[in-house]
Coordinates of C-alpha atoms in Angstrom, one line a residue:
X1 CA -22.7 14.6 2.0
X2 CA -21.6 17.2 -0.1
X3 CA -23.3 17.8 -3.8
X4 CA -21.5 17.6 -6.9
X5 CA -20.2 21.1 -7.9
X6 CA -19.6 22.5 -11.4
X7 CA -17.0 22.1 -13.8
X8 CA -15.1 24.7 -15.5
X9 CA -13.1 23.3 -18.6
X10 CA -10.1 24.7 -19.1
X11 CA -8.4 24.5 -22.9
X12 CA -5.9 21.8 -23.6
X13 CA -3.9 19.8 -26.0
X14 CA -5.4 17.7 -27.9
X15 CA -4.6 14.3 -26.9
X16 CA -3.0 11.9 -29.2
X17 CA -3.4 7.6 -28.8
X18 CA -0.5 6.0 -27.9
X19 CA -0.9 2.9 -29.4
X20 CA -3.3 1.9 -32.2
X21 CA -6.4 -0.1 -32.4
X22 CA -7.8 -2.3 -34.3
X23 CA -11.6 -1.6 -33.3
X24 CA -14.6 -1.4 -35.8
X25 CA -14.4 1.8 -37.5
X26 CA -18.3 1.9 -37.4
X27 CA -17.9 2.5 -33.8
X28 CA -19.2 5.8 -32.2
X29 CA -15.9 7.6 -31.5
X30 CA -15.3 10.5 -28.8
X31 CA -13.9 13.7 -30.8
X32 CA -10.6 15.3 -29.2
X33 CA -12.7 18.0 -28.1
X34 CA -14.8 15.3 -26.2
X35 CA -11.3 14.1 -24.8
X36 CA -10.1 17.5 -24.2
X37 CA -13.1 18.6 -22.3
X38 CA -12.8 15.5 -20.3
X39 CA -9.5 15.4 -19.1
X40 CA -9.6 19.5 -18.5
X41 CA -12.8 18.0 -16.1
X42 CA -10.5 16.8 -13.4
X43 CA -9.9 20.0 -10.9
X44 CA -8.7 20.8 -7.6
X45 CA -12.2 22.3 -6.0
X46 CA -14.4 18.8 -6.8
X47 CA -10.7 16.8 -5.3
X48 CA -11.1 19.2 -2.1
X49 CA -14.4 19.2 -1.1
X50 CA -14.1 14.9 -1.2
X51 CA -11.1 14.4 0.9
X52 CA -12.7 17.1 3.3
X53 CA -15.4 14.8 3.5
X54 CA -13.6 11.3 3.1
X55 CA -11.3 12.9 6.0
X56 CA -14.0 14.7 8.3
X57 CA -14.2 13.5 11.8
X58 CA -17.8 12.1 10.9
X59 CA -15.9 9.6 9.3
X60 CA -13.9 8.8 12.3
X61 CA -10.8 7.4 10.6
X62 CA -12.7 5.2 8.1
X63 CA -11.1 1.9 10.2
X64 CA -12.5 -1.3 8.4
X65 CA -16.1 -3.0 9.5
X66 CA -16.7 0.5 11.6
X67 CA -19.6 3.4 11.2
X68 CA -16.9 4.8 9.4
X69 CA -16.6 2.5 6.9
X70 CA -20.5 3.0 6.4
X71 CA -20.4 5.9 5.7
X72 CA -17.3 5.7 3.0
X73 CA -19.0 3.3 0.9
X74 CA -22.1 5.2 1.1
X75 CA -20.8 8.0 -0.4
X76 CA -18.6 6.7 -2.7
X77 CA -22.2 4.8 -3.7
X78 CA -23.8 8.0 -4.4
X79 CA -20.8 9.6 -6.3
X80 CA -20.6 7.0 -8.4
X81 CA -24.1 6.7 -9.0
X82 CA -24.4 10.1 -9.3
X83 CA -21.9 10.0 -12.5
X84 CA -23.8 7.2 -14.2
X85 CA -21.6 4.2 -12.8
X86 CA -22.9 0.6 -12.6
X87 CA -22.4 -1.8 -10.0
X88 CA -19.3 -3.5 -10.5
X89 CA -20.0 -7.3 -8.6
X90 CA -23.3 -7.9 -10.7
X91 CA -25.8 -6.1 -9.5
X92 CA -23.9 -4.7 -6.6
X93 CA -21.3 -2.2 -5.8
X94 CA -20.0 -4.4 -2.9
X95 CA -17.7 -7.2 -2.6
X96 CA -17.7 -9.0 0.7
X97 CA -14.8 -9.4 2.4
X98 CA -14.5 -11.7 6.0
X99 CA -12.2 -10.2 8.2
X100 CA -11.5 -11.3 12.0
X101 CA -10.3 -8.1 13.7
X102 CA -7.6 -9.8 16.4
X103 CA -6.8 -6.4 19.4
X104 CA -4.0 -7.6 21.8
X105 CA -4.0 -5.9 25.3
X106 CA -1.8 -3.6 25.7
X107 CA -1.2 -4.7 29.0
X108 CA 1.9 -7.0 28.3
X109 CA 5.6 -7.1 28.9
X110 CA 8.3 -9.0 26.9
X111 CA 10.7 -10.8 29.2
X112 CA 14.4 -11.1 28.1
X113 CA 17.8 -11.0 30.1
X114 CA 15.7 -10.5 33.3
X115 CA 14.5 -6.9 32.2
X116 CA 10.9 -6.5 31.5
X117 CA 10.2 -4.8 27.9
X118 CA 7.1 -2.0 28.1
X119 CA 4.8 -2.5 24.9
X120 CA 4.8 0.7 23.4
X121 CA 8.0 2.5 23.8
X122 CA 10.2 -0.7 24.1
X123 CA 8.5 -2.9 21.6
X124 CA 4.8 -3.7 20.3
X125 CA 3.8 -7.2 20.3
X126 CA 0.9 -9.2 19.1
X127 CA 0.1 -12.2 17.0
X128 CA -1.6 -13.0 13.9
X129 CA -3.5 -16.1 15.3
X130 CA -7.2 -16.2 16.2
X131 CA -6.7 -17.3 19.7
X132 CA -7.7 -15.1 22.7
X133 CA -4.1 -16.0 24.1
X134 CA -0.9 -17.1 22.4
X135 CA 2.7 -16.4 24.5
X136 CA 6.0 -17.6 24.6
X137 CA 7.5 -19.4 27.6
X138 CA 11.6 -18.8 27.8
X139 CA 11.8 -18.9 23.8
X140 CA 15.5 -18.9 22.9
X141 CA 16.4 -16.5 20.9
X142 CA 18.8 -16.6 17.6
X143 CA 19.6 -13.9 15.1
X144 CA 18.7 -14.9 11.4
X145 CA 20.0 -11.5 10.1
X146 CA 18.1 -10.2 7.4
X147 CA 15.6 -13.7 7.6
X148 CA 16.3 -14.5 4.1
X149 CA 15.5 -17.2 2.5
X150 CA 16.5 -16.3 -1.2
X151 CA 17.4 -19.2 -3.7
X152 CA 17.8 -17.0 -6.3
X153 CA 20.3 -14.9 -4.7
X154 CA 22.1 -18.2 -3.6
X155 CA 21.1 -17.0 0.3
X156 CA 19.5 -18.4 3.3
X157 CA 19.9 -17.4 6.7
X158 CA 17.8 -20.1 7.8
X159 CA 20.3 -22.9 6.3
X160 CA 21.2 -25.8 9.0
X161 CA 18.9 -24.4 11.6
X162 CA 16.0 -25.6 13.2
X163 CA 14.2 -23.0 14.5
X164 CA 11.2 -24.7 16.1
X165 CA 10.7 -23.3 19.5
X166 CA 12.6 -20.5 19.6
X167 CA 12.5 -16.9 18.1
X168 CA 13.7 -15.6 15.4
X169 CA 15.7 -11.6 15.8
X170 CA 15.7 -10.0 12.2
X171 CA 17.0 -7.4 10.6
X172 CA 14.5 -5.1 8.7
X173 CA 15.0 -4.4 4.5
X174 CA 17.2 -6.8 2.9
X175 CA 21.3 -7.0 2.2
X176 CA 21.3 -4.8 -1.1
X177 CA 20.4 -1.5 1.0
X178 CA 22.9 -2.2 4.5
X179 CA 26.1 -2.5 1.7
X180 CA 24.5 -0.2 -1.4
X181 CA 25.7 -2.9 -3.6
X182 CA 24.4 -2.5 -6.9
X183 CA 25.0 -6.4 -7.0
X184 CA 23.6 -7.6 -4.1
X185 CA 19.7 -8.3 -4.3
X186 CA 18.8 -5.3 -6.4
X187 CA 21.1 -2.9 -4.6
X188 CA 19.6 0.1 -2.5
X189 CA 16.0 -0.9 -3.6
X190 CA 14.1 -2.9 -1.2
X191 CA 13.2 -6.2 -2.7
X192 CA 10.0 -8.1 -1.2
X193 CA 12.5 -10.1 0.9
X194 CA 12.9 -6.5 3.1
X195 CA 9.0 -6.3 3.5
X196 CA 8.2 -6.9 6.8
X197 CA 5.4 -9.2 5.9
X198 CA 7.9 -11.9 4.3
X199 CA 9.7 -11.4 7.1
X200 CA 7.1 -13.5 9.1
X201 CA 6.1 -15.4 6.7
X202 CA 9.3 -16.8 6.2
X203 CA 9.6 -17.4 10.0
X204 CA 6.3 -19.1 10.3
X205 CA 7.1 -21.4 7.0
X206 CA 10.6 -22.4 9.3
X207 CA 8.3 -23.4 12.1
X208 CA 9.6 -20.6 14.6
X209 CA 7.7 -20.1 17.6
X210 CA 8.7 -15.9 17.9
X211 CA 9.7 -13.5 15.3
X212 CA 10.7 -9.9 16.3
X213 CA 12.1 -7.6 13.7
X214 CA 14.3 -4.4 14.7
X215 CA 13.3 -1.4 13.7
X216 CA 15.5 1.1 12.4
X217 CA 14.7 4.3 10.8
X218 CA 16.4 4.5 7.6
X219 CA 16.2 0.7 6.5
X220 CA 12.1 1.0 7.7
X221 CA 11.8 4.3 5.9
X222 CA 9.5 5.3 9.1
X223 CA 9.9 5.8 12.4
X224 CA 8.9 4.4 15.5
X225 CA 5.9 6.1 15.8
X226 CA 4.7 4.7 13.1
X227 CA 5.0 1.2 14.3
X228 CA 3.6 2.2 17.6
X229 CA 0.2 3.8 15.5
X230 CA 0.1 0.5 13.1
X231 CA 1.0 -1.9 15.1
X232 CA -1.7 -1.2 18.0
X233 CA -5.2 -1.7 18.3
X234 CA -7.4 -3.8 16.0
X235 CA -5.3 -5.7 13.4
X236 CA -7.2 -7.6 10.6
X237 CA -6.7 -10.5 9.3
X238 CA -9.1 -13.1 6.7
X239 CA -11.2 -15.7 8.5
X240 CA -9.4 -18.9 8.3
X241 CA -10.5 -22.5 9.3
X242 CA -7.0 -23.7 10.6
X243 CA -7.1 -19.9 12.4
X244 CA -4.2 -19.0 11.2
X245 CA -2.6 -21.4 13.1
X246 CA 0.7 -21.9 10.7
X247 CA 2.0 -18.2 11.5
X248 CA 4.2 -18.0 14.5
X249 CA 2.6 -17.6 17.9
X250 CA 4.1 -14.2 18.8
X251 CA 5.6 -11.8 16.3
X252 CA 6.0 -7.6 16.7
X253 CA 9.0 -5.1 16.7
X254 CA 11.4 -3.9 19.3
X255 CA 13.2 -1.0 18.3
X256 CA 17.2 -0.6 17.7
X257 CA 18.2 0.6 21.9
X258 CA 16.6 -2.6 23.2
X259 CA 18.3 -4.4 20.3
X260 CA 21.9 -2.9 21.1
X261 CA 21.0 -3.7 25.0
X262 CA 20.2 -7.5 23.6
X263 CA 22.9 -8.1 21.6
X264 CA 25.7 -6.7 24.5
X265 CA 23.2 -9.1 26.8
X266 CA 24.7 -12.3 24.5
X267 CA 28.1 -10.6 24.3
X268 CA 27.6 -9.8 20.9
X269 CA 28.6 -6.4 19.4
X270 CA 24.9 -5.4 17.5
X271 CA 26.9 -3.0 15.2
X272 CA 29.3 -5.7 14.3
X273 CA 26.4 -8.4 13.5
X274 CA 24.4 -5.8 11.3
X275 CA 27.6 -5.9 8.8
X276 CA 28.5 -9.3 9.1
X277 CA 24.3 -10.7 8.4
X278 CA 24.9 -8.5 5.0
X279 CA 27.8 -10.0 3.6
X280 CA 26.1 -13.4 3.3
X281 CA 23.9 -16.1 4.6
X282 CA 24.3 -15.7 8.6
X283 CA 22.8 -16.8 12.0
X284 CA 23.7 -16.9 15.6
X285 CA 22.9 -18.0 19.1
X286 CA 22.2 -15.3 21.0
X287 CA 23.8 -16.7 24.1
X288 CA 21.3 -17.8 27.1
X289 CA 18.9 -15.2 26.0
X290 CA 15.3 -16.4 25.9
X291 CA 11.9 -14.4 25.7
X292 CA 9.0 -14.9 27.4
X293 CA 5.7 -12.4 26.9
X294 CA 2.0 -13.2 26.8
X295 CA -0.4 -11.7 24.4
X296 CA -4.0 -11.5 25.7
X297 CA -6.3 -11.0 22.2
X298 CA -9.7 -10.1 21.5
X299 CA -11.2 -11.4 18.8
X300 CA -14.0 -10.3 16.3
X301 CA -15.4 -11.6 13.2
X302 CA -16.4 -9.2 11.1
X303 CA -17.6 -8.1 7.0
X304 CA -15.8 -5.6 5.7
X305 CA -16.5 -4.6 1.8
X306 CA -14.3 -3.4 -1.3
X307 CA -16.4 -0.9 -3.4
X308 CA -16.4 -1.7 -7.2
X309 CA -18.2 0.0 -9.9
X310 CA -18.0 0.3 -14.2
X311 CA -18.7 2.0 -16.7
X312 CA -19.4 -0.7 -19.4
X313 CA -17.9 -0.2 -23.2
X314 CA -19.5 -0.7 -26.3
X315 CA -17.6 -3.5 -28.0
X316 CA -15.6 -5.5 -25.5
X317 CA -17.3 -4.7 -22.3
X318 CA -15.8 -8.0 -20.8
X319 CA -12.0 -6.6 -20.8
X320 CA -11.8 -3.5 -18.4
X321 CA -9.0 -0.9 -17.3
X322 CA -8.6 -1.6 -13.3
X323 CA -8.1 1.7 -11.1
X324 CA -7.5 1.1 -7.5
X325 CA -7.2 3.0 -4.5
X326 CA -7.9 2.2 -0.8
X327 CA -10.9 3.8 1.1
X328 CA -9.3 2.5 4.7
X329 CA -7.6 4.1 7.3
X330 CA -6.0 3.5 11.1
X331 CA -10.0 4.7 12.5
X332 CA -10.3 6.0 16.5
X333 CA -7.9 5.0 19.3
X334 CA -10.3 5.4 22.2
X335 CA -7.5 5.2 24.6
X336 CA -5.8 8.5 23.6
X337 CA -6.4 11.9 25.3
X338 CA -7.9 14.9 22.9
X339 CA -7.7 14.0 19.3
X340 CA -8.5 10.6 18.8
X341 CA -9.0 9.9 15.3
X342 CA -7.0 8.8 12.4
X343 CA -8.2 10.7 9.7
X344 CA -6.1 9.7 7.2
X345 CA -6.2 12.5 4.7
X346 CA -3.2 12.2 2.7
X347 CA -3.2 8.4 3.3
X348 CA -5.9 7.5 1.6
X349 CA -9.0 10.5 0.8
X350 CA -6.7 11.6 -1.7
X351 CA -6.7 8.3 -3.5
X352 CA -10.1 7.4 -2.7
X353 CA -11.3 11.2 -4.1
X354 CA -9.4 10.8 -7.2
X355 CA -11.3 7.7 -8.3
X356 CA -14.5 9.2 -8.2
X357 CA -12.6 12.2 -9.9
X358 CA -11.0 10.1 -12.9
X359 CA -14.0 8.1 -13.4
X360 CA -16.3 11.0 -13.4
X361 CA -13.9 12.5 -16.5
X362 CA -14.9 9.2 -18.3
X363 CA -18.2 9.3 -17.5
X364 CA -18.6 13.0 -19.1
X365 CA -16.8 11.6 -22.3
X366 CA -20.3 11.4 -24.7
X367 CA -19.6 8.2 -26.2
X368 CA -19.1 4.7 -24.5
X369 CA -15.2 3.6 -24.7
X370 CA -14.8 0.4 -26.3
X371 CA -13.6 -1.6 -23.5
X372 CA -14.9 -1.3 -19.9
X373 CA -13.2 0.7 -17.2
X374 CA -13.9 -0.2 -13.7
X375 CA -12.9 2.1 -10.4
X376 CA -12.3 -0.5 -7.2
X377 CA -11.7 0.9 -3.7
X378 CA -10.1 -1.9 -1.4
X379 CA -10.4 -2.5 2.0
X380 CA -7.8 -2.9 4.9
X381 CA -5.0 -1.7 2.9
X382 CA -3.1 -0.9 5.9
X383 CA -3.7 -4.4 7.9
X384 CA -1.4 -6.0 4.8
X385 CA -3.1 -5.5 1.9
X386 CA -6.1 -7.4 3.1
X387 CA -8.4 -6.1 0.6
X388 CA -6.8 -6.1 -2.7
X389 CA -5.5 -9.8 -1.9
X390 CA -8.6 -11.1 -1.4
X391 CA -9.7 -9.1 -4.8
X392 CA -6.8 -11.2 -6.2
X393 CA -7.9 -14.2 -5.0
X394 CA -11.8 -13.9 -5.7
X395 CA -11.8 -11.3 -8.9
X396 CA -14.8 -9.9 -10.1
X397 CA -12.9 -9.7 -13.5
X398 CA -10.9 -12.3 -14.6
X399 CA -7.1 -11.6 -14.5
X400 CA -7.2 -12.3 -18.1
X401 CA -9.5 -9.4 -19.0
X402 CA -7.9 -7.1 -17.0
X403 CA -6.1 -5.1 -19.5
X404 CA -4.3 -3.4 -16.4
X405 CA -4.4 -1.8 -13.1
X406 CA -3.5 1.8 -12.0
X407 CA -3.4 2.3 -8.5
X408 CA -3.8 5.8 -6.8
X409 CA -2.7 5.9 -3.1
X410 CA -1.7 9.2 -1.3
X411 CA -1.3 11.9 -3.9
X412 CA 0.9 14.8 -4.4
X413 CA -0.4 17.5 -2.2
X414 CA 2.4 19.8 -2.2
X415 CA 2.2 20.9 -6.0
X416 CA 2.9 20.3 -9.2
X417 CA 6.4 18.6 -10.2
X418 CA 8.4 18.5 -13.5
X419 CA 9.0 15.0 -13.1
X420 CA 6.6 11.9 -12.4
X421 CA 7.9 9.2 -9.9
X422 CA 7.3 5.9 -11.4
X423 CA 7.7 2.9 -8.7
X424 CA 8.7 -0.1 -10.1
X425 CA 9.9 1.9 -13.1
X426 CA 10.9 -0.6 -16.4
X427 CA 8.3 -3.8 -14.5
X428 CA 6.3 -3.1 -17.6
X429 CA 5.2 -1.3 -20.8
X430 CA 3.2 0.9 -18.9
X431 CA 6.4 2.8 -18.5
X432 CA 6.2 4.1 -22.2
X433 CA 2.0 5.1 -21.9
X434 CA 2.9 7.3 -19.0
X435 CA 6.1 8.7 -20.7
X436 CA 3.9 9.5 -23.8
X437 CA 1.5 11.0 -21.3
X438 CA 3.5 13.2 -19.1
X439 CA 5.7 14.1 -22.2
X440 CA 2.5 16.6 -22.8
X441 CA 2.7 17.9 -19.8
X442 CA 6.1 18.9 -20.1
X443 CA 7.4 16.2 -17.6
X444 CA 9.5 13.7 -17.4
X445 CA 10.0 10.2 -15.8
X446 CA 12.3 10.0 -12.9
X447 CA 11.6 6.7 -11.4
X448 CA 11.7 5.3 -8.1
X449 CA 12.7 8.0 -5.4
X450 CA 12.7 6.4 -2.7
X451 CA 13.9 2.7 -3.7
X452 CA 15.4 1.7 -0.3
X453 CA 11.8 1.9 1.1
X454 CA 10.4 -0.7 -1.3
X455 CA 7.1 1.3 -2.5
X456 CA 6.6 -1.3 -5.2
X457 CA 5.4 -3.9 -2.6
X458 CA 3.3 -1.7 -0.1
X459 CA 0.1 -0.6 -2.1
X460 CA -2.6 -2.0 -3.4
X461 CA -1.2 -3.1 -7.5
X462 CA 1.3 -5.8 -5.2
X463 CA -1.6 -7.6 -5.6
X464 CA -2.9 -7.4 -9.2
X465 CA 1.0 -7.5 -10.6
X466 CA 1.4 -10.8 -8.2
X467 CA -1.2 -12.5 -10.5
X468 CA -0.3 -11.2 -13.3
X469 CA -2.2 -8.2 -14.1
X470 CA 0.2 -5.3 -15.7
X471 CA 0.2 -2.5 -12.7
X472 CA 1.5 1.2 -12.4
X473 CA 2.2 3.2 -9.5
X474 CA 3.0 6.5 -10.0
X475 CA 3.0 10.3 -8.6
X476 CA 4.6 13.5 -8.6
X477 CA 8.0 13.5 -8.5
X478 CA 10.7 15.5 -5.9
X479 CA 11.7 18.3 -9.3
X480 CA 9.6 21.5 -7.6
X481 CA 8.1 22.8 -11.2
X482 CA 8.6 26.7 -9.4
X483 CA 10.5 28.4 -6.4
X484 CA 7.2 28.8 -4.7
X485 CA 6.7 25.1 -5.0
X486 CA 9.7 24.5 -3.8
X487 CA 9.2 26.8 -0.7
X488 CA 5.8 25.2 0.0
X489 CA 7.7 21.7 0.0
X490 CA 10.4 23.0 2.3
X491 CA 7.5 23.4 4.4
X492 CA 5.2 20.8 3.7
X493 CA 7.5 18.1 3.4
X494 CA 8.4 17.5 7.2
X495 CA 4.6 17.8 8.4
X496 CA 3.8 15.0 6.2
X497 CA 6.7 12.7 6.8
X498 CA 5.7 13.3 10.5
X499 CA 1.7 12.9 10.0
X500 CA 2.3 9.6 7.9
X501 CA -0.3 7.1 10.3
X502 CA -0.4 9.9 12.6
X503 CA -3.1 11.5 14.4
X504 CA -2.4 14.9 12.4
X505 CA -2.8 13.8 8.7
X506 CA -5.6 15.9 8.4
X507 CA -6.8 18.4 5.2
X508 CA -4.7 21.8 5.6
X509 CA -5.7 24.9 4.0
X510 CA -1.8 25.3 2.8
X511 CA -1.9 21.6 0.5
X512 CA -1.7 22.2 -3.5
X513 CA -3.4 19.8 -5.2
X514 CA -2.6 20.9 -8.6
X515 CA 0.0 18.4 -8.7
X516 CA -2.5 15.5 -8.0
X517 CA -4.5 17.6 -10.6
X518 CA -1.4 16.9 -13.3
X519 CA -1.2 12.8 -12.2
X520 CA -4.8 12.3 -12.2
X521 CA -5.4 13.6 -15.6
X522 CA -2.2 11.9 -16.9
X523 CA -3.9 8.2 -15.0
X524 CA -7.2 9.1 -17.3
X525 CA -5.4 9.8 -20.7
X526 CA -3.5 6.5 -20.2
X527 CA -6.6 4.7 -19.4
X528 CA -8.6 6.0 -22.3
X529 CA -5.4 5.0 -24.4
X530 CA -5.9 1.2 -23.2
X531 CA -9.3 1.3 -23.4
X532 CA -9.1 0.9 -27.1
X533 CA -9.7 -2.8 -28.7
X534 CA -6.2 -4.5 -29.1
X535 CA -4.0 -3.0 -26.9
X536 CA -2.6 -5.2 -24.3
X537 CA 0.3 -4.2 -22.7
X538 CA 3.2 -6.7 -21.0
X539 CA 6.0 -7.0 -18.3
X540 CA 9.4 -6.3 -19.3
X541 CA 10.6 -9.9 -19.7
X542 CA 13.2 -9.3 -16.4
X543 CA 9.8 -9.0 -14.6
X544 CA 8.5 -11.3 -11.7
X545 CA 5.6 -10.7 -12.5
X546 CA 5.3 -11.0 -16.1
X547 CA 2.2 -13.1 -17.1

């Protein structure tokens, strides 16, 4: 474990409230110099020296219910400690979390056309049920395009079919990005109906027996490889009496060759189907076709934990700023040759070093804010969002106290930007705290730059804005602030697209975290702004979620 180092602070702006309050004016306040010093806290050397350790082999991938995971929430214990935290779950930093961990062998085929499918490089198949064996026996097979079922958007794939028995072939994203029609669903950004978990969902609720989506690059936003890494070894799920018995028995990927080879299989042109599933509500036979494939699991209760901790306020220490980041990773694949581990560096020390960074800014603040702020590092984040749903579902803090949540996963690392990516930019008022915020930095707001890949619904805040609880994600934008910036990113940028749940995200020497420097201070001046009495921000009333 590595000891806390010093702090240089560096001079800065003063920072000015964004909204006001309406607390007690007998209240001990923080001078601006306090809030200066503070937010000039947050540096690059303390960031480093955690992600080296939240990354180090030691930690071997930091897979849920592992030695790894051990040793994650025992340092993030004694950081937190260290900085004069409190338990966050009474008089604990830990909140229990069940998990099952379900492996399927990779020793499987998937039958179609009378050619056997190689998991792996053809497709990767499992199934979400606890059951040490779930298959399908000569499952006919019918396209559902984009597996829609959309009221709102006057669509359903699904409508007068009965799917029970067979499986379900689906496109991946939704309609809006295949035609980049600003009209359709919300054009070229992904809505949740293009997430790969409604995908099943949405079979399983139709009572299919098989659901295999087809992976393409750009409506994915990742690669195979990345289905290959996430889609293989342990996958978690929550303990369940009815063992998850209403999800489909068999459900995984194949990717778009075996699809094209499928589709001419059923003498049906694959090319031709992709345009006609996104010009409206759409299935079809897919001729004799039928899989069959069996899925050998073993199965594993297990405790994993989220790690929650507060620094109380002075006047309404029941209503608390939420910061969120997950401390999970892929782990150690054991059946790989030389490097086996996951470390996850980008994807998620980064995340998981900035809380204790931000929360150690507000400790250093001399006086206690007025309303609580509380730092939560989830669990199983990349098994689905395990950890922050069952937060949602059993939270500490009542969704009514929770003033809001920022959420911190996989920070800039290829330095600083003259423009802040908001995800989900104009969901909520939020928007205007970090404008206000980044406007000192001499930034701007530049939304969403990757809508198509529908960020909004694949980190941890999903969960807080889906009960309500105002969320921001945000990060450095794609505006280089320098040449040399941009040079590092020319290099940078292709390692990390190409490490994403790889084997090689690992801390390099060459990252620049001054960027995550920049976000991370502008996350603590927008918490310190809502930690004052009275401020509550809302959705935008064209919001889902609003509350």
């Amino acid at each position: 474990m590595i000891k806390k180092i010093g702090l240089s602070l560096l001079s800065a702006a003063v920072l000015v409230g964004c909204v006001a309050t309406t607390s007690d004016e007998s209240t001990a306040k923080n001078s601006a110099q306090d809030i200066s010093a503070s937010y000039d806290s947050i540096n690059t050397a303390q960031l480093i020296e955690h992600v080296k350790v939240l990354s180090s082999d030691e930690f071997g991938g930091r897979a849920p219910s592992s030695e790894g995971e051990k040793l994650t929430l025992a340092y993030l214990t004694e950081q937190f400690t260290a900085i004069g935290f409190k338990p966050g779950n009474g008089d604990s930093f830990l909140q229990e979390v069940p998990l099952v961990s379900i492996e399927a062998s990779s020793d499987m085929t998937l039958a179609i056309g009378g050619k056997n499918y190689q998991h792996g490089t053809d497709m990767v198949m499992g199934s979400a049920r606890i059951s040490e064996l779930e298959q399908l026996k000569n499952s006919e097979l019918v396209f559902v395009g984009y597996g829609v079922n959309a009221p709102e958007y006057n669509w359903n794939d699904y409508k007068d079919l009965d799917v029970k028995g067979k499986t379900v072939v689906i496109l991946v994203n939704d309609p809006g990005f295949a035609t980049q029609d600003p009209e359709l669903f919300t054009g070229n950004a992904m809505t949740y109906y293009g997430r790969w978990t409604y995908k099943y969902e949405e079979a399983s609720r139709q009572g299919a027996e098989g659901a295999i989506i087809i992976h393409e690059t750009a409506p994915a936003s990742y690669g195979w490889s990345v289905v290959k890494n996430s889609w293989t070894g342990p996958q978690f799920s929550f303990q369940r009496e009815d063992l998850n018995k209403d999800r489909v028995a068999v459900e995984g990927w194949i990717n778009s060759d075996v699809a094209t080879e499928l589709f001419a299989k059923a003498g049906l042109d694959f090319t031709k189907m992709k345009e006609r599933a996104a010009q409206g509500s759409f299935n079809i036979d897919m001729g004799d076709l039928d899989a069959s494939i069996t899925v050998k699991n073993t199965i594993k209760n297990s405790i994993s934990y989220n790690f929650i901790a507060t620094l109380p306020g002075q006047t309404k220490a029941d209503e608390h700023i939420l910061y969120s980041a997950h401390w999970d990773h892929l782990g150690t694949d054991l059946s790989k040759e030389g490097d086996q581990i996951y470390n996850g560096a980008h994807d998620n020390a980064t995340g998981t070093a900035a809380l204790i960074e931000v929360a150690e800014a507000f400790a250093k603040l001399p006086q206690p804010l007025e309303r609580s702020v509380t730092f939560l590092a989830v669990t199983a984040e990349e098994q689905g969002l395990l950890g922050s749903k069952f937060y949602a579902a059993n939270p500490v803090i009542p969704a009514a106290k929770t003033v809001a949540n920022i959420n911190m996963d996989a920070l800039n690392v290829n330095g600083k930007s003259k423009d802040v990516a908001v995800y989900g930019l104009g969901q909520s008022e939020l928007d205007s705290f970090l404008t206000k915020a980044a406007a000192k930095q001499d930034r701007v707001i530049s939304g969403d730059p990757r809508p198509a890949a529908g960020i909004y619904y694949r980190s941890d805040h999903f969960a807080f804005a889906n009960i309500g609880i105002p969320a921001l994600y945000a990060k450095g934008g794609s505006t280089p602030a320098d040449q040399a910036t941009a040079d590092l990113r020319a290099k940078l940028n292709p390692i990390l697209a190409k490490c994403y749940h790889g084997l090689c995200d690992e801390y390099r020497d060459d990252w620049d975290l001054t960027g995550a420097v920049q976000d991370m201070q502008l996350f603590f001046e927008i918490g310190f702004e809502l930690s004052k009495e009275g401020v509550w921000p809302q959705w935008s009333k064209t919001s889902e979620f609003k509350r």
